[in-house]
Amino acid sequence: MAQEPAPAQEPPKSVAPIVEEPPAFKALIVDDSRPVRKQIELELKLFGIQVDSAESGEQAFDLLDQKTYNLIFLDVVLPGIDGYQICKTIKRDKTRKKTPIVMLTGKSSPFDRVKGALAGCDTYLTKPVKQASFQKVVKKYLDKK
C-alpha cells in the first residue's frame, strides 16, 4: 500500500521582536491666556512632548484626575484658584508631589519668587520667557525622566 505524501509544512513565519516604546513624556500647561498656552505647546512639541492644557485651576484638576504628567507649567494669576494654591494642592498629593512644577508668571519680585518656592514650585520663570531659558528648563526635566 502506497503511503500518501505528508502534507507540506509551511516554513516558520518570522516573528518581529516586540519593541516596547518608552512611555511618552507628558506635560500640562495651565494658563488663562490662549496665545501663551499655544506658544508653550509649540515649544514642547519640538521636544516630542505630549501636551494638554487648561485655562483654569478647576480644568487642571479635572485633567490631573484623569492623567499623570511628567511636568506641569503653571501660571500664577488665574481665574478662580491662583497658581500658588494649585501648586500647594498638587504637592500635598502623595501621587503627584514629585511632579516638577514650573511657575510661569509676569510677577518678578523677590517676594513672588519666595511665595512660589513656599508653594512648592520647582522652577520659577518670568514672562516673557526667553526661548533659550525655556528650552534649558525643559531639557533639565527631560533628562531626569
N, CA, C and O atoms as a MOPAC input file, in Angstrom:
PM7 MOZYME 1SCF
protein

 N      0.81700 1    -1.15700 1     0.00000 1
 C      0.00000 1     0.00000 1     0.00000 1
 C      0.87900 1     1.24500 1     0.00000 1
 O      1.77500 1     1.38200 1     0.83400 1
 N      0.62800 1     2.11500 1    -0.90300 1
 C      1.44100 1     3.31500 1    -1.00900 1
 C      0.95200 1     4.35000 1    -0.01100 1
 O     -0.24600 1     4.59400 1     0.13800 1
 N      1.91300 1     4.94400 1     0.66100 1
 C      1.54400 1     5.99200 1     1.62800 1
 C      1.39800 1     7.31600 1     0.90400 1
 O      2.11600 1     7.62800 1    -0.04600 1
 N      0.44100 1     8.07100 1     1.39300 1
 C      0.28100 1     9.40400 1     0.81800 1
 C      1.40900 1    10.27700 1     1.33300 1
 O      1.81900 1    10.16500 1     2.48900 1
 N      1.90800 1    11.14800 1     0.46400 1
 C      2.98800 1    12.01700 1     0.93700 1
 C      2.47500 1    12.93000 1     2.05000 1
 O      1.32600 1    13.37000 1     2.04400 1
 N      3.34800 1    13.19200 1     2.98200 1
 C      2.99100 1    14.07800 1     4.10600 1
 C      2.70100 1    15.46300 1     3.55500 1
 O      3.35900 1    15.92200 1     2.62200 1
 N      1.69600 1    16.13700 1     4.14900 1
 C      1.40700 1    17.48300 1     3.66000 1
 C      2.61700 1    18.38600 1     3.86800 1
 O      3.33300 1    18.28200 1     4.86400 1
 N      2.81700 1    19.25600 1     2.91800 1
 C      3.95200 1    20.18000 1     3.00300 1
 C      3.75300 1    21.11000 1     4.19000 1
 O      2.67300 1    21.65800 1     4.40600 1
 N      4.81100 1    21.26600 1     4.93600 1
 C      4.72200 1    22.16100 1     6.09300 1
 C      5.11300 1    23.56000 1     5.65300 1
 O      6.01400 1    23.76700 1     4.84100 1
 N      4.38300 1    24.51700 1     6.23400 1
 C      4.71600 1    25.90300 1     5.92100 1
 C      5.99600 1    26.26800 1     6.65200 1
 O      6.22000 1    25.85400 1     7.79000 1
 N      6.82300 1    27.04400 1     5.98700 1
 C      8.03200 1    27.48300 1     6.69800 1
 C      7.62100 1    28.35400 1     7.88300 1
 O      6.60500 1    29.04700 1     7.82700 1
 N      8.40700 1    28.31600 1     8.94700 1
 C      8.03900 1    29.13400 1    10.11500 1
 C      8.01400 1    30.61500 1     9.73400 1
 O      8.87500 1    31.11500 1     9.01100 1
 N      7.00500 1    31.28000 1    10.24500 1
 C      6.88400 1    32.71700 1     9.97500 1
 C      7.84000 1    33.46300 1    10.89000 1
 O      7.98200 1    33.13900 1    12.06900 1
 N      8.48000 1    34.45000 1    10.33100 1
 C      9.37600 1    35.22200 1    11.18500 1
 C      8.52300 1    36.14000 1    12.06100 1
 O      7.57400 1    36.77300 1    11.59800 1
 N      8.87900 1    36.18700 1    13.28500 1
 C      8.14100 1    36.99700 1    14.24900 1
 C      8.97700 1    38.23300 1    14.54900 1
 O     10.13700 1    38.14500 1    14.95100 1
 N      8.35600 1    39.37500 1    14.34300 1
 C      9.06100 1    40.62300 1    14.63600 1
 C      9.22000 1    40.74900 1    16.14500 1
 O      8.28100 1    40.49100 1    16.89800 1
 N     10.39200 1    41.14000 1    16.57900 1
 C     10.56500 1    41.29400 1    18.03000 1
 C      9.64300 1    42.39500 1    18.55500 1
 O      9.39900 1    43.40300 1    17.89200 1
 N      9.15500 1    42.17100 1    19.73300 1
 C      8.28600 1    43.17000 1    20.35100 1
 C      9.17200 1    44.25100 1    20.94700 1
 O      9.98000 1    44.00000 1    21.84100 1
 N      9.00200 1    45.43800 1    20.43500 1
 C      9.77800 1    46.56900 1    20.92900 1
 C      8.81300 1    47.47600 1    21.66600 1
 O      7.88500 1    48.03200 1    21.07900 1
 N      9.04300 1    47.61300 1    22.94300 1
 C      8.16400 1    48.48300 1    23.71600 1
 C      8.65200 1    49.91200 1    23.61100 1
 O      9.81700 1    50.22000 1    23.86200 1
 N      7.73300 1    50.76600 1    23.23500 1
 C      8.03900 1    52.19000 1    23.17800 1
 C      8.08900 1    52.72400 1    24.59900 1
 O      7.24800 1    52.36800 1    25.42400 1
 N      9.05700 1    53.56700 1    24.89300 1
 C      9.03400 1    54.16400 1    26.22700 1
 C      7.79400 1    55.04200 1    26.35100 1
 O      7.35000 1    55.63100 1    25.36500 1
 N      7.23700 1    55.13300 1    27.54900 1
 C      6.04700 1    55.96900 1    27.68700 1
 C      6.36700 1    57.41500 1    27.30100 1
 O      7.45600 1    57.92200 1    27.57000 1
 N      5.41700 1    58.04400 1    26.68200 1
 C      5.61200 1    59.42000 1    26.22600 1
 C      5.73600 1    60.36700 1    27.41600 1
 O      5.10900 1    60.16800 1    28.45700 1
 N      6.54400 1    61.38200 1    27.24400 1
 C      6.68200 1    62.43100 1    28.24700 1
 C      5.47500 1    63.33900 1    28.08400 1
 O      5.20200 1    63.81600 1    26.98300 1
 N      4.74900 1    63.58200 1    29.17100 1
 C      3.51400 1    64.37000 1    29.10000 1
 C      3.62000 1    65.61400 1    29.96900 1
 O      4.10300 1    65.56800 1    31.10000 1
 N      3.15500 1    66.72800 1    29.41200 1
 C      3.16900 1    67.99100 1    30.14900 1
 C      1.76900 1    68.59000 1    30.17700 1
 O      0.97700 1    68.42400 1    29.25000 1
 N      1.49300 1    69.29100 1    31.26800 1
 C      0.24200 1    70.02700 1    31.41600 1
 C      0.57800 1    71.51100 1    31.49300 1
 O      1.43800 1    71.92200 1    32.27300 1
 N     -0.10500 1    72.30900 1    30.68100 1
 C      0.06100 1    73.76300 1    30.70400 1
 C     -1.20300 1    74.35500 1    31.30600 1
 O     -2.30700 1    74.09000 1    30.83100 1
 N     -1.04100 1    75.15900 1    32.35400 1
 C     -2.19000 1    75.82000 1    32.98000 1
 C     -1.96100 1    77.32500 1    32.88600 1
 O     -1.14100 1    77.88700 1    33.61200 1
 N     -2.69400 1    77.96400 1    31.98500 1
 C     -2.56300 1    79.40700 1    31.77200 1
 C     -3.86600 1    79.90600 1    31.16800 1
 O     -4.42100 1    79.25800 1    30.28100 1
 N     -4.36100 1    81.04100 1    31.63100 1
 C     -5.63200 1    81.55400 1    31.10900 1
 C     -5.47700 1    82.27400 1    29.77100 1
 O     -6.47500 1    82.65400 1    29.15800 1
 N     -4.25200 1    82.46600 1    29.31500 1
 C     -4.00300 1    83.12600 1    28.03300 1
 C     -3.81700 1    82.07800 1    26.93200 1
 O     -2.85700 1    81.30700 1    26.94900 1
 N     -4.73500 1    82.06500 1    25.99200 1
 C     -4.64900 1    81.10400 1    24.88300 1
 C     -3.34400 1    81.26100 1    24.09200 1
 O     -2.70400 1    80.25200 1    23.79500 1
 N     -2.92000 1    82.49100 1    23.73500 1
 C     -1.65700 1    82.62800 1    22.99800 1
 C     -0.45700 1    82.06100 1    23.77300 1
 O      0.43600 1    81.45500 1    23.18100 1
 N     -0.43900 1    82.25900 1    25.08700 1
 C      0.66800 1    81.72400 1    25.89200 1
 C      0.63000 1    80.19800 1    25.87000 1
 O      1.66100 1    79.55100 1    25.69200 1
 N     -0.56100 1    79.62500 1    26.05100 1
 C     -0.68800 1    78.15800 1    26.01800 1
 C     -0.20400 1    77.60700 1    24.68100 1
 O      0.52500 1    76.61500 1    24.64200 1
 N     -0.60900 1    78.24900 1    23.58400 1
 C     -0.21600 1    77.78900 1    22.24400 1
 C      1.29600 1    77.88800 1    22.04000 1
 O      1.91200 1    76.98200 1    21.47900 1
 N      1.88800 1    78.99100 1    22.49800 1
 C      3.33500 1    79.17500 1    22.34600 1
 C      4.09400 1    78.08300 1    23.10600 1
 O      5.03200 1    77.48800 1    22.57400 1
 N      3.68800 1    77.82800 1    24.33700 1
 C      4.35700 1    76.80100 1    25.14100 1
 C      4.14800 1    75.42700 1    24.51300 1
 O      5.07200 1    74.61700 1    24.44600 1
 N      2.93000 1    75.17600 1    24.05600 1
 C      2.62300 1    73.88900 1    23.42700 1
 C      3.51700 1    73.64500 1    22.21400 1
 O      4.05600 1    72.55000 1    22.04900 1
 N      3.67600 1    74.66200 1    21.36700 1
 C      4.53500 1    74.51900 1    20.18700 1
 C      5.97500 1    74.21800 1    20.58800 1
 O      6.62100 1    73.35800 1    19.98900 1
 N      6.47500 1    74.91600 1    21.59100 1
 C      7.84500 1    74.67900 1    22.07000 1
 C      8.00600 1    73.24500 1    22.57800 1
 O      8.98900 1    72.57400 1    22.26600 1
 N      7.02800 1    72.78400 1    23.36400 1
 C      7.12000 1    71.44300 1    23.94400 1
 C      7.02600 1    70.35600 1    22.87800 1
 O      7.68500 1    69.32100 1    22.97900 1
 N      6.21300 1    70.59100 1    21.86900 1
 C      6.06900 1    69.58900 1    20.80400 1
 C      7.36300 1    69.42700 1    20.01200 1
 O      7.60200 1    68.36800 1    19.43300 1
 N      8.20500 1    70.46900 1    19.97900 1
 C      9.51400 1    70.35200 1    19.32800 1
 C     10.38000 1    69.30800 1    20.03100 1
 O     11.27700 1    68.72500 1    19.42100 1
 N     10.10800 1    69.07800 1    21.30900 1
 C     10.82900 1    68.07600 1    22.09000 1
 C     10.12600 1    66.71600 1    22.04400 1
 O     10.58700 1    65.76200 1    22.67000 1
 N      9.01700 1    66.62200 1    21.30900 1
 C      8.26700 1    65.37200 1    21.24400 1
 C      7.40600 1    65.11500 1    22.47100 1
 O      7.03400 1    63.97600 1    22.75000 1
 N      7.09500 1    66.17000 1    23.19400 1
 C      6.31300 1    66.04300 1    24.42500 1
 C      4.82500 1    66.11800 1    24.09900 1
 O      4.38900 1    66.98300 1    23.33900 1
 N      4.04700 1    65.19900 1    24.68400 1
 C      2.59000 1    65.26300 1    24.55400 1
 C      2.09200 1    66.35500 1    25.49400 1
 O      2.56200 1    66.46900 1    26.62700 1
 N      1.14200 1    67.15600 1    25.02300 1
 C      0.71400 1    68.32400 1    25.79000 1
 C     -0.80000 1    68.36300 1    25.95500 1
 O     -1.55300 1    68.13700 1    25.00700 1
 N     -1.22600 1    68.65300 1    27.17700 1
 C     -2.61700 1    69.00200 1    27.46800 1
 C     -2.58700 1    70.39700 1    28.06100 1
 O     -1.58000 1    70.81100 1    28.63400 1
 N     -3.68900 1    71.12400 1    27.92400 1
 C     -3.70600 1    72.45700 1    28.51000 1
 C     -5.03700 1    72.74400 1    29.17500 1
 O     -6.07600 1    72.18400 1    28.82400 1
 N     -4.96600 1    73.64000 1    30.15100 1
 C     -6.14100 1    74.07100 1    30.90500 1
 C     -6.04900 1    75.57300 1    31.07700 1
 O     -4.95500 1    76.13400 1    31.15000 1
 N     -7.21500 1    76.23000 1    31.14100 1
 C     -7.19800 1    77.68300 1    31.32000 1
 C     -7.57600 1    78.09300 1    32.72900 1
 O     -7.64700 1    79.28500 1    33.03000 1
 N     -7.82000 1    77.11700 1    33.60100 1
 C     -8.15400 1    77.43200 1    34.99500 1
 C     -7.67000 1    76.29300 1    35.89100 1
 O     -7.34800 1    75.20100 1    35.42100 1
 N     -7.62800 1    76.57500 1    37.17900 1
 C     -7.25100 1    75.54300 1    38.13500 1
 C     -8.22900 1    74.38900 1    38.13900 1
 O     -7.83400 1    73.23000 1    38.26000 1
 N     -9.50600 1    74.70600 1    38.00800 1
 C    -10.53500 1    73.66900 1    38.00300 1
 C    -10.32600 1    72.70700 1    36.84000 1
 O    -10.40600 1    71.49100 1    37.01300 1
 N    -10.05800 1    73.25500 1    35.65100 1
 C     -9.79300 1    72.40100 1    34.48700 1
 C     -8.52500 1    71.57900 1    34.70300 1
 O     -8.46100 1    70.41000 1    34.32200 1
 N     -7.52300 1    72.19600 1    35.31400 1
 C     -6.27100 1    71.48400 1    35.57800 1
 C     -6.51700 1    70.28900 1    36.49200 1
 O     -6.00800 1    69.19800 1    36.23600 1
 N     -7.29000 1    70.48700 1    37.55200 1
 C     -7.56500 1    69.37900 1    38.47300 1
 C     -8.36100 1    68.27300 1    37.78900 1
 O     -8.15400 1    67.09400 1    38.07600 1
 N     -9.27200 1    68.64200 1    36.88400 1
 C    -10.01200 1    67.62200 1    36.12000 1
 C     -9.04500 1    66.76700 1    35.30100 1
 O     -9.15800 1    65.54200 1    35.28500 1
 N     -8.09200 1    67.41500 1    34.62200 1
 C     -7.10800 1    66.68000 1    33.82100 1
 C     -6.19100 1    65.84100 1    34.70700 1
 O     -5.85700 1    64.70800 1    34.36200 1
 N     -5.78700 1    66.39300 1    35.84100 1
 C     -4.91000 1    65.66400 1    36.76200 1
 C     -5.59700 1    64.43100 1    37.34100 1
 O     -4.93100 1    63.45500 1    37.68600 1
 N     -6.91800 1    64.46900 1    37.45100 1
 C     -7.65900 1    63.29800 1    37.92600 1
 C     -7.69100 1    62.19000 1    36.87300 1
 O     -7.87700 1    61.01900 1    37.20300 1
 N     -7.50800 1    62.56400 1    35.60400 1
 C     -7.59200 1    61.59200 1    34.51300 1
 C     -6.23500 1    61.06800 1    34.05900 1
 O     -6.13400 1    59.93300 1    33.59300 1
 N     -5.18600 1    61.88600 1    34.19200 1
 C     -3.88000 1    61.53400 1    33.62700 1
 C     -2.75000 1    61.83400 1    34.60100 1
 O     -2.91000 1    62.55400 1    35.58600 1
 N     -1.60600 1    61.25200 1    34.28400 1
 C     -0.38500 1    61.52900 1    35.03100 1
 C      0.53400 1    62.33600 1    34.11700 1
 O      0.68700 1    62.01800 1    32.93800 1
 N      1.13600 1    63.37400 1    34.66900 1
 C      2.01800 1    64.23900 1    33.88600 1
 C      3.43500 1    64.17800 1    34.44100 1
 O      3.64900 1    63.97000 1    35.63500 1
 N      4.40600 1    64.36800 1    33.53000 1
 C      5.81300 1    64.39500 1    33.91600 1
 C      6.27700 1    65.79700 1    34.26900 1
 O      7.31200 1    65.96900 1    34.91400 1
 N      5.50700 1    66.81000 1    33.84200 1
 C      5.90000 1    68.20100 1    34.04100 1
 C      4.65800 1    69.08000 1    33.93900 1
 O      3.79600 1    68.85500 1    33.08900 1
 N      4.57300 1    70.08500 1    34.81600 1
 C      3.43100 1    70.99900 1    34.80900 1
 C      3.94700 1    72.43100 1    34.70700 1
 O      4.82000 1    72.84200 1    35.47100 1
 N      3.39700 1    73.18400 1    33.75600 1
 C      3.67700 1    74.61000 1    33.62300 1
 C      2.45800 1    75.34000 1    34.15700 1
 O      1.33800 1    75.09800 1    33.70800 1
 N      2.67400 1    76.23100 1    35.11300 1
 C      1.56100 1    76.81400 1    35.85200 1
 C      1.69100 1    78.32900 1    35.95600 1
 O      2.67800 1    78.84200 1    36.48400 1
 N      0.69000 1    79.03700 1    35.44900 1
 C      0.63100 1    80.49200 1    35.59900 1
 C      0.22000 1    80.79600 1    37.03500 1
 O     -0.46600 1    79.98900 1    37.66400 1
 N      0.62300 1    81.93100 1    37.55300 1
 C      0.24500 1    82.31900 1    38.91200 1
 C     -1.14700 1    82.94400 1    38.92600 1
 O     -1.99600 1    82.56800 1    39.73400 1
 N     -1.37300 1    83.89900 1    38.02800 1
 C     -2.64300 1    84.63000 1    38.02000 1
 C     -3.63000 1    83.90100 1    37.10500 1
 O     -3.49000 1    83.89900 1    35.88200 1
 N     -4.62600 1    83.28600 1    37.73600 1
 C     -5.63700 1    82.51500 1    37.01600 1
 C     -7.01400 1    82.86300 1    37.55300 1
 O     -7.13600 1    83.32200 1    38.68900 1
 N     -8.05400 1    82.65200 1    36.75000 1
 C     -9.40500 1    82.85000 1    37.29400 1
 C     -9.69800 1    81.77200 1    38.34300 1
 O     -9.31800 1    80.61300 1    38.16900 1
 N    -10.36000 1    82.14900 1    39.40800 1
 C    -10.65600 1    81.16400 1    40.46000 1
 C     -9.43600 1    80.92400 1    41.32800 1
 O     -8.88600 1    81.85400 1    41.91700 1
 N     -9.02400 1    79.69200 1    41.40200 1
 C     -7.88000 1    79.30100 1    42.24100 1
 C     -6.59300 1    79.83100 1    41.61200 1
 O     -6.36800 1    79.64700 1    40.41600 1
 N     -5.74100 1    80.49500 1    42.41600 1
 C     -4.49300 1    81.00300 1    41.83500 1
 C     -3.44300 1    79.88900 1    41.74300 1
 O     -3.58500 1    78.82000 1    42.33700 1
 N     -2.39800 1    80.17600 1    40.98500 1
 C     -1.34900 1    79.19500 1    40.74400 1
 C     -0.64500 1    78.71600 1    41.99800 1
 O     -0.25900 1    77.55000 1    42.08400 1
 N     -0.47100 1    79.60100 1    42.97700 1
 C      0.18800 1    79.19000 1    44.22200 1
 C     -0.62900 1    78.10700 1    44.92300 1
 O     -0.07700 1    77.11200 1    45.39300 1
 N     -1.94500 1    78.30500 1    44.99100 1
 C     -2.81600 1    77.33300 1    45.66100 1
 C     -2.85700 1    76.00900 1    44.88800 1
 O     -2.85700 1    74.93400 1    45.48700 1
 N     -2.89200 1    76.09700 1    43.56400 1
 C     -2.87400 1    74.87900 1    42.74100 1
 C     -1.58900 1    74.10300 1    43.01300 1
 O     -1.61000 1    72.88700 1    43.19800 1
 N     -0.47500 1    74.82300 1    43.03300 1
 C      0.82400 1    74.20100 1    43.28400 1
 C      0.83700 1    73.51000 1    44.64700 1
 O      1.25900 1    72.35900 1    44.75400 1
 N      0.38100 1    74.20000 1    45.67800 1
 C      0.33900 1    73.60700 1    47.02700 1
 C     -0.49600 1    72.33400 1    47.03900 1
 O     -0.10200 1    71.32700 1    47.62800 1
 N     -1.65200 1    72.38600 1    46.38600 1
 C     -2.55200 1    71.22800 1    46.36300 1
 C     -1.89900 1    70.04200 1    45.65800 1
 O     -1.99400 1    68.90900 1    46.13000 1
 N     -1.24200 1    70.29500 1    44.54000 1
 C     -0.56800 1    69.21900 1    43.80200 1
 C      0.55100 1    68.62300 1    44.65100 1
 O      0.69600 1    67.40300 1    44.72400 1
 N      1.33500 1    69.47700 1    45.28800 1
 C      2.48300 1    68.99800 1    46.06000 1
 C      2.07400 1    68.25900 1    47.33900 1
 O      2.86700 1    67.48800 1    47.88000 1
 N      0.85000 1    68.48300 1    47.82800 1
 C      0.36200 1    67.75100 1    49.00500 1
 C     -0.11400 1    66.34300 1    48.65300 1
 O     -0.22900 1    65.48500 1    49.52800 1
 N     -0.38700 1    66.11100 1    47.38200 1
 C     -0.89200 1    64.81500 1    46.92500 1
 C      0.27700 1    63.82300 1    46.81600 1
 O      1.24800 1    64.08100 1    46.10500 1
 N      0.17700 1    62.69900 1    47.51900 1
 C      1.27100 1    61.71600 1    47.54000 1
 C      1.67000 1    61.23900 1    46.14800 1
 O      2.85200 1    61.02300 1    45.87900 1
 N      0.69200 1    61.07400 1    45.26600 1
 C      0.99700 1    60.54500 1    43.93300 1
 C      1.57600 1    61.59300 1    42.99100 1
 O      2.14800 1    61.24500 1    41.95700 1
 N      1.43700 1    62.85800 1    43.33000 1
 C      1.89100 1    63.91900 1    42.41600 1
 C      2.98500 1    64.80900 1    42.98500 1
 O      3.51200 1    65.66800 1    42.27900 1
 N      3.32800 1    64.61700 1    44.23700 1
 C      4.22500 1    65.59000 1    44.86800 1
 C      5.60200 1    65.68100 1    44.21800 1
 O      6.28200 1    66.69800 1    44.35300 1
 N      6.02000 1    64.62900 1    43.51400 1
 C      7.32900 1    64.67200 1    42.85600 1
 C      7.25900 1    65.21500 1    41.43000 1
 O      8.28800 1    65.36500 1    40.77200 1
 N      6.05200 1    65.50900 1    40.95200 1
 C      5.91200 1    66.07500 1    39.60300 1
 C      6.47700 1    67.49500 1    39.59900 1
 O      6.02200 1    68.33900 1    40.37100 1
 N      7.45900 1    67.76900 1    38.74500 1
 C      8.02000 1    69.12200 1    38.70400 1
 C      6.98400 1    70.14600 1    38.23500 1
 O      6.24000 1    69.90800 1    37.28400 1
 N      6.95600 1    71.27900 1    38.91800 1
 C      6.06200 1    72.37500 1    38.55200 1
 C      6.90600 1    73.60100 1    38.23000 1
 O      7.71100 1    74.05900 1    39.04100 1
 N      6.69800 1    74.12100 1    37.01900 1
 C      7.37600 1    75.33500 1    36.57700 1
 C      6.35000 1    76.45600 1    36.61200 1
 O      5.37000 1    76.43300 1    35.86800 1
 N      6.58000 1    77.44000 1    37.48200 1
 C      5.69400 1    78.60300 1    37.55100 1
 C      6.09000 1    79.55900 1    36.43400 1
 O      7.26400 1    79.88900 1    36.26700 1
 N      5.09400 1    79.99600 1    35.67500 1
 C      5.28800 1    80.98200 1    34.60700 1
 C      4.45600 1    82.19400 1    34.97100 1
 O      3.23500 1    82.09800 1    35.09300 1
 N      5.10000 1    83.32500 1    35.14500 1
 C      4.33800 1    84.48000 1    35.60400 1
 C      4.97100 1    85.79500 1    35.19900 1
 O      6.16400 1    85.86600 1    34.90200 1
 N      4.16600 1    86.81700 1    35.19100 1
 C      4.65400 1    88.17100 1    34.96600 1
 C      5.14200 1    88.79400 1    36.26300 1
 O      5.73700 1    89.87200 1    36.25300 1
 N      4.89300 1    88.11900 1    37.38100 1
 C      5.29300 1    88.63600 1    38.69700 1
 C      6.76100 1    88.28500 1    38.93300 1
 O      7.12500 1    87.11200 1    39.00600 1
 N      7.59000 1    89.30800 1    39.04800 1
 C      9.02600 1    89.05000 1    39.11000 1
 C      9.70400 1    89.51600 1    40.39200 1
 O     10.93000 1    89.45900 1    40.49400 1
 N      8.93400 1    89.97200 1    41.36500 1
 C      9.56800 1    90.46900 1    42.59100 1
 C     10.14300 1    89.30600 1    43.40300 1
 O      9.67900 1    88.17300 1    43.28000 1
 N     11.14800 1    89.58400 1    44.22700 1
 C     11.69600 1    88.53600 1    45.09600 1
 C     10.60700 1    87.91700 1    45.98300 1
 O     10.64100 1    86.71800 1    46.25800 1
 N      9.64900 1    88.72700 1    46.42700 1
 C      8.55100 1    88.22300 1    47.25000 1
 C      7.76200 1    87.14600 1    46.49500 1
 O      7.40600 1    86.11500 1    47.06400 1
 N      7.49500 1    87.39700 1    45.20800 1
 C      6.74600 1    86.42800 1    44.40000 1
 C      7.53000 1    85.13000 1    44.21800 1
 O      6.95500 1    84.04200 1    44.24200 1
 N      8.83800 1    85.25100 1    44.03700 1
 C      9.67100 1    84.04700 1    43.89600 1
 C      9.65200 1    83.22200 1    45.18300 1
 O      9.57300 1    81.99400 1    45.14000 1
 N      9.72500 1    83.90300 1    46.32300 1
 C      9.66800 1    83.20500 1    47.61400 1
 C      8.30700 1    82.54000 1    47.78200 1
 O      8.21200 1    81.39900 1    48.23400 1
 N      7.26100 1    83.26200 1    47.41400 1
 C      5.90900 1    82.71100 1    47.51100 1
 C      5.78600 1    81.44600 1    46.64600 1
 O      5.16400 1    80.46700 1    47.05800 1
 N      6.37900 1    81.47500 1    45.45800 1
 C      6.38100 1    80.30100 1    44.58200 1
 C      7.13700 1    79.14200 1    45.19900 1
 O      6.68600 1    77.99700 1    45.14600 1
 N      8.29100 1    79.44000 1    45.78400 1
 C      9.08300 1    78.39100 1    46.43400 1
 C      8.32500 1    77.79400 1    47.61600 1
 O      8.33500 1    76.57900 1    47.81100 1
 N      7.67200 1    78.64300 1    48.40000 1
 C      6.89700 1    78.14800 1    49.54400 1
 C      5.70800 1    77.30000 1    49.09600 1
 O      5.29300 1    76.38300 1    49.80400 1
 N      5.16700 1    77.60600 1    47.93000 1
 C      4.05000 1    76.81800 1    47.39700 1
 C      4.52700 1    75.45600 1    46.89500 1
 O      3.73800 1    74.52200 1    46.75600 1
 N      5.84600 1    75.35800 1    46.62300 1
 C      6.40600 1    74.07700 1    46.19800 1
 C      6.85100 1    74.00900 1    44.75300 1
 O      7.18600 1    72.93100 1    44.26100 1
 N      6.86100 1    75.15100 1    44.05300 1
 C      7.27300 1    75.08500 1    42.64700 1
 C      8.76000 1    74.73400 1    42.55600 1
 O      9.55200 1    75.07000 1    43.43600 1
 N      9.10700 1    74.05900 1    41.48000 1
 C     10.48600 1    73.60800 1    41.29000 1
 C     11.31700 1    74.62400 1    40.51400 1
 O     12.52600 1    74.72900 1    40.72000 1
 N     10.67200 1    75.36600 1    39.62900 1
 C     11.34300 1    76.38300 1    38.81800 1
 C     10.38900 1    77.55700 1    38.64800 1
 O      9.18000 1    77.36900 1    38.52000 1
 N     10.93600 1    78.76400 1    38.64700 1
 C     10.12600 1    79.98200 1    38.53300 1
 C     10.63900 1    80.76100 1    37.33100 1
 O     11.77100 1    81.24400 1    37.34400 1
 N      9.82100 1    80.88900 1    36.29600 1
 C     10.20100 1    81.64900 1    35.10300 1
 C      9.30600 1    82.87300 1    34.96400 1
 O      8.09500 1    82.79500 1    35.16800 1
 N      9.91100 1    83.99600 1    34.61500 1
 C      9.16100 1    85.23900 1    34.45500 1
 C      8.84300 1    85.46700 1    32.97700 1
 O      9.70900 1    85.33900 1    32.11100 1
 N      7.57700 1    85.80800 1    32.71200 1
 C      7.14000 1    86.11300 1    31.33900 1
 C      7.56100 1    87.53500 1    30.98200 1
 O      7.59000 1    88.39000 1    31.86600 1
 N      7.88100 1    87.81600 1    29.74800 1
 C      8.00500 1    86.84500 1    28.67100 1
 C      9.27200 1    86.01400 1    28.86000 1
 O     10.33900 1    86.54200 1    29.17400 1
 N      9.13400 1    84.72300 1    28.66300 1
 C     10.25000 1    83.79500 1    28.87500 1
 C     11.10300 1    83.75800 1    27.62000 1
 O     10.59400 1    83.61300 1    26.50900 1
 N     12.40300 1    83.88900 1    27.81400 1
 C     13.31800 1    83.78000 1    26.67900 1
 C     13.35000 1    82.31500 1    26.23700 1
 O     13.35600 1    81.40400 1    27.06600 1
 N     13.36800 1    82.10700 1    24.93700 1
 C     13.32000 1    80.75700 1    24.38900 1
 C     14.45600 1    79.88600 1    24.92400 1
 O     14.23300 1    78.72400 1    25.26400 1
 N     15.65900 1    80.43000 1    25.00100 1
 C     16.80400 1    79.64900 1    25.48500 1
 C     16.59000 1    79.21400 1    26.93500 1
 O     16.90800 1    78.08000 1    27.29400 1
 N     16.05800 1    80.10300 1    27.76500 1
 C     15.79200 1    79.76300 1    29.16900 1
 C     14.73000 1    78.67900 1    29.26700 1
 O     14.85700 1    77.74000 1    30.05300 1
 N     13.68700 1    78.81600 1    28.46600 1
 C     12.60200 1    77.83700 1    28.47900 1
 C     13.12600 1    76.46400 1    28.06100 1
 O     12.84500 1    75.46000 1    28.71600 1
 N     13.88600 1    76.42400 1    26.97300 1
 C     14.41300 1    75.15200 1    26.48200 1
 C     15.36300 1    74.50900 1    27.48400 1
 O     15.38600 1    73.28600 1    27.62700 1
 N     16.14100 1    75.32400 1    28.17300 1
 C     17.06200 1    74.80300 1    29.18700 1
 C     16.28200 1    74.10800 1    30.30500 1
 O     16.66700 1    73.03200 1    30.76300 1
 N     15.19100 1    74.72600 1    30.73700 1
 C     14.35800 1    74.14600 1    31.79500 1
 C     13.72400 1    72.83800 1    31.31600 1
 O     13.71500 1    71.84600 1    32.04500 1
 N     13.19900 1    72.84000 1    30.10100 1
 C     12.56600 1    71.62900 1    29.56700 1
 C     13.58500 1    70.49600 1    29.49000 1
 O     13.29700 1    69.37400 1    29.90700 1
 N     14.77400 1    70.78200 1    28.96100 1
 C     15.82200 1    69.75300 1    28.84900 1
 C     16.19800 1    69.20900 1    30.22200 1
 O     16.43300 1    68.01000 1    30.37500 1
 N     16.25500 1    70.07500 1    31.20600 1
 C     16.59300 1    69.66200 1    32.57300 1
 C     15.63000 1    68.57700 1    33.05500 1
 O     16.05800 1    67.57100 1    33.62100 1
 N     14.33700 1    68.78000 1    32.83200 1
 C     13.35400 1    67.80700 1    33.30500 1
 C     13.24900 1    66.59300 1    32.39300 1
 O     12.93700 1    65.50000 1    32.86400 1
 N     13.50100 1    66.76000 1    31.10000 1
 C     13.52300 1    65.60700 1    30.19700 1
 C     14.66100 1    64.66900 1    30.57000 1
 O     14.50600 1    63.44900 1    30.53500 1
 N     15.80500 1    65.24400 1    30.92600 1
 C     16.96800 1    64.44000 1    31.30300 1
 C     16.73500 1    63.65700 1    32.58700 1
 O     17.35400 1    62.61500 1    32.79800 1
 N     15.85000 1    64.14700 1    33.44400 1
 C     15.56900 1    63.46900 1    34.71800 1
 C     14.59700 1    62.30900 1    34.55500 1
 O     14.44300 1    61.48900 1    35.46000 1
 N     13.94300 1    62.24200 1    33.40000 1
 C     12.91800 1    61.21200 1    33.19300 1
 C     13.49600 1    59.82900 1    33.25100 1
 O     12.76900 1    58.84900 1    33.09600 1

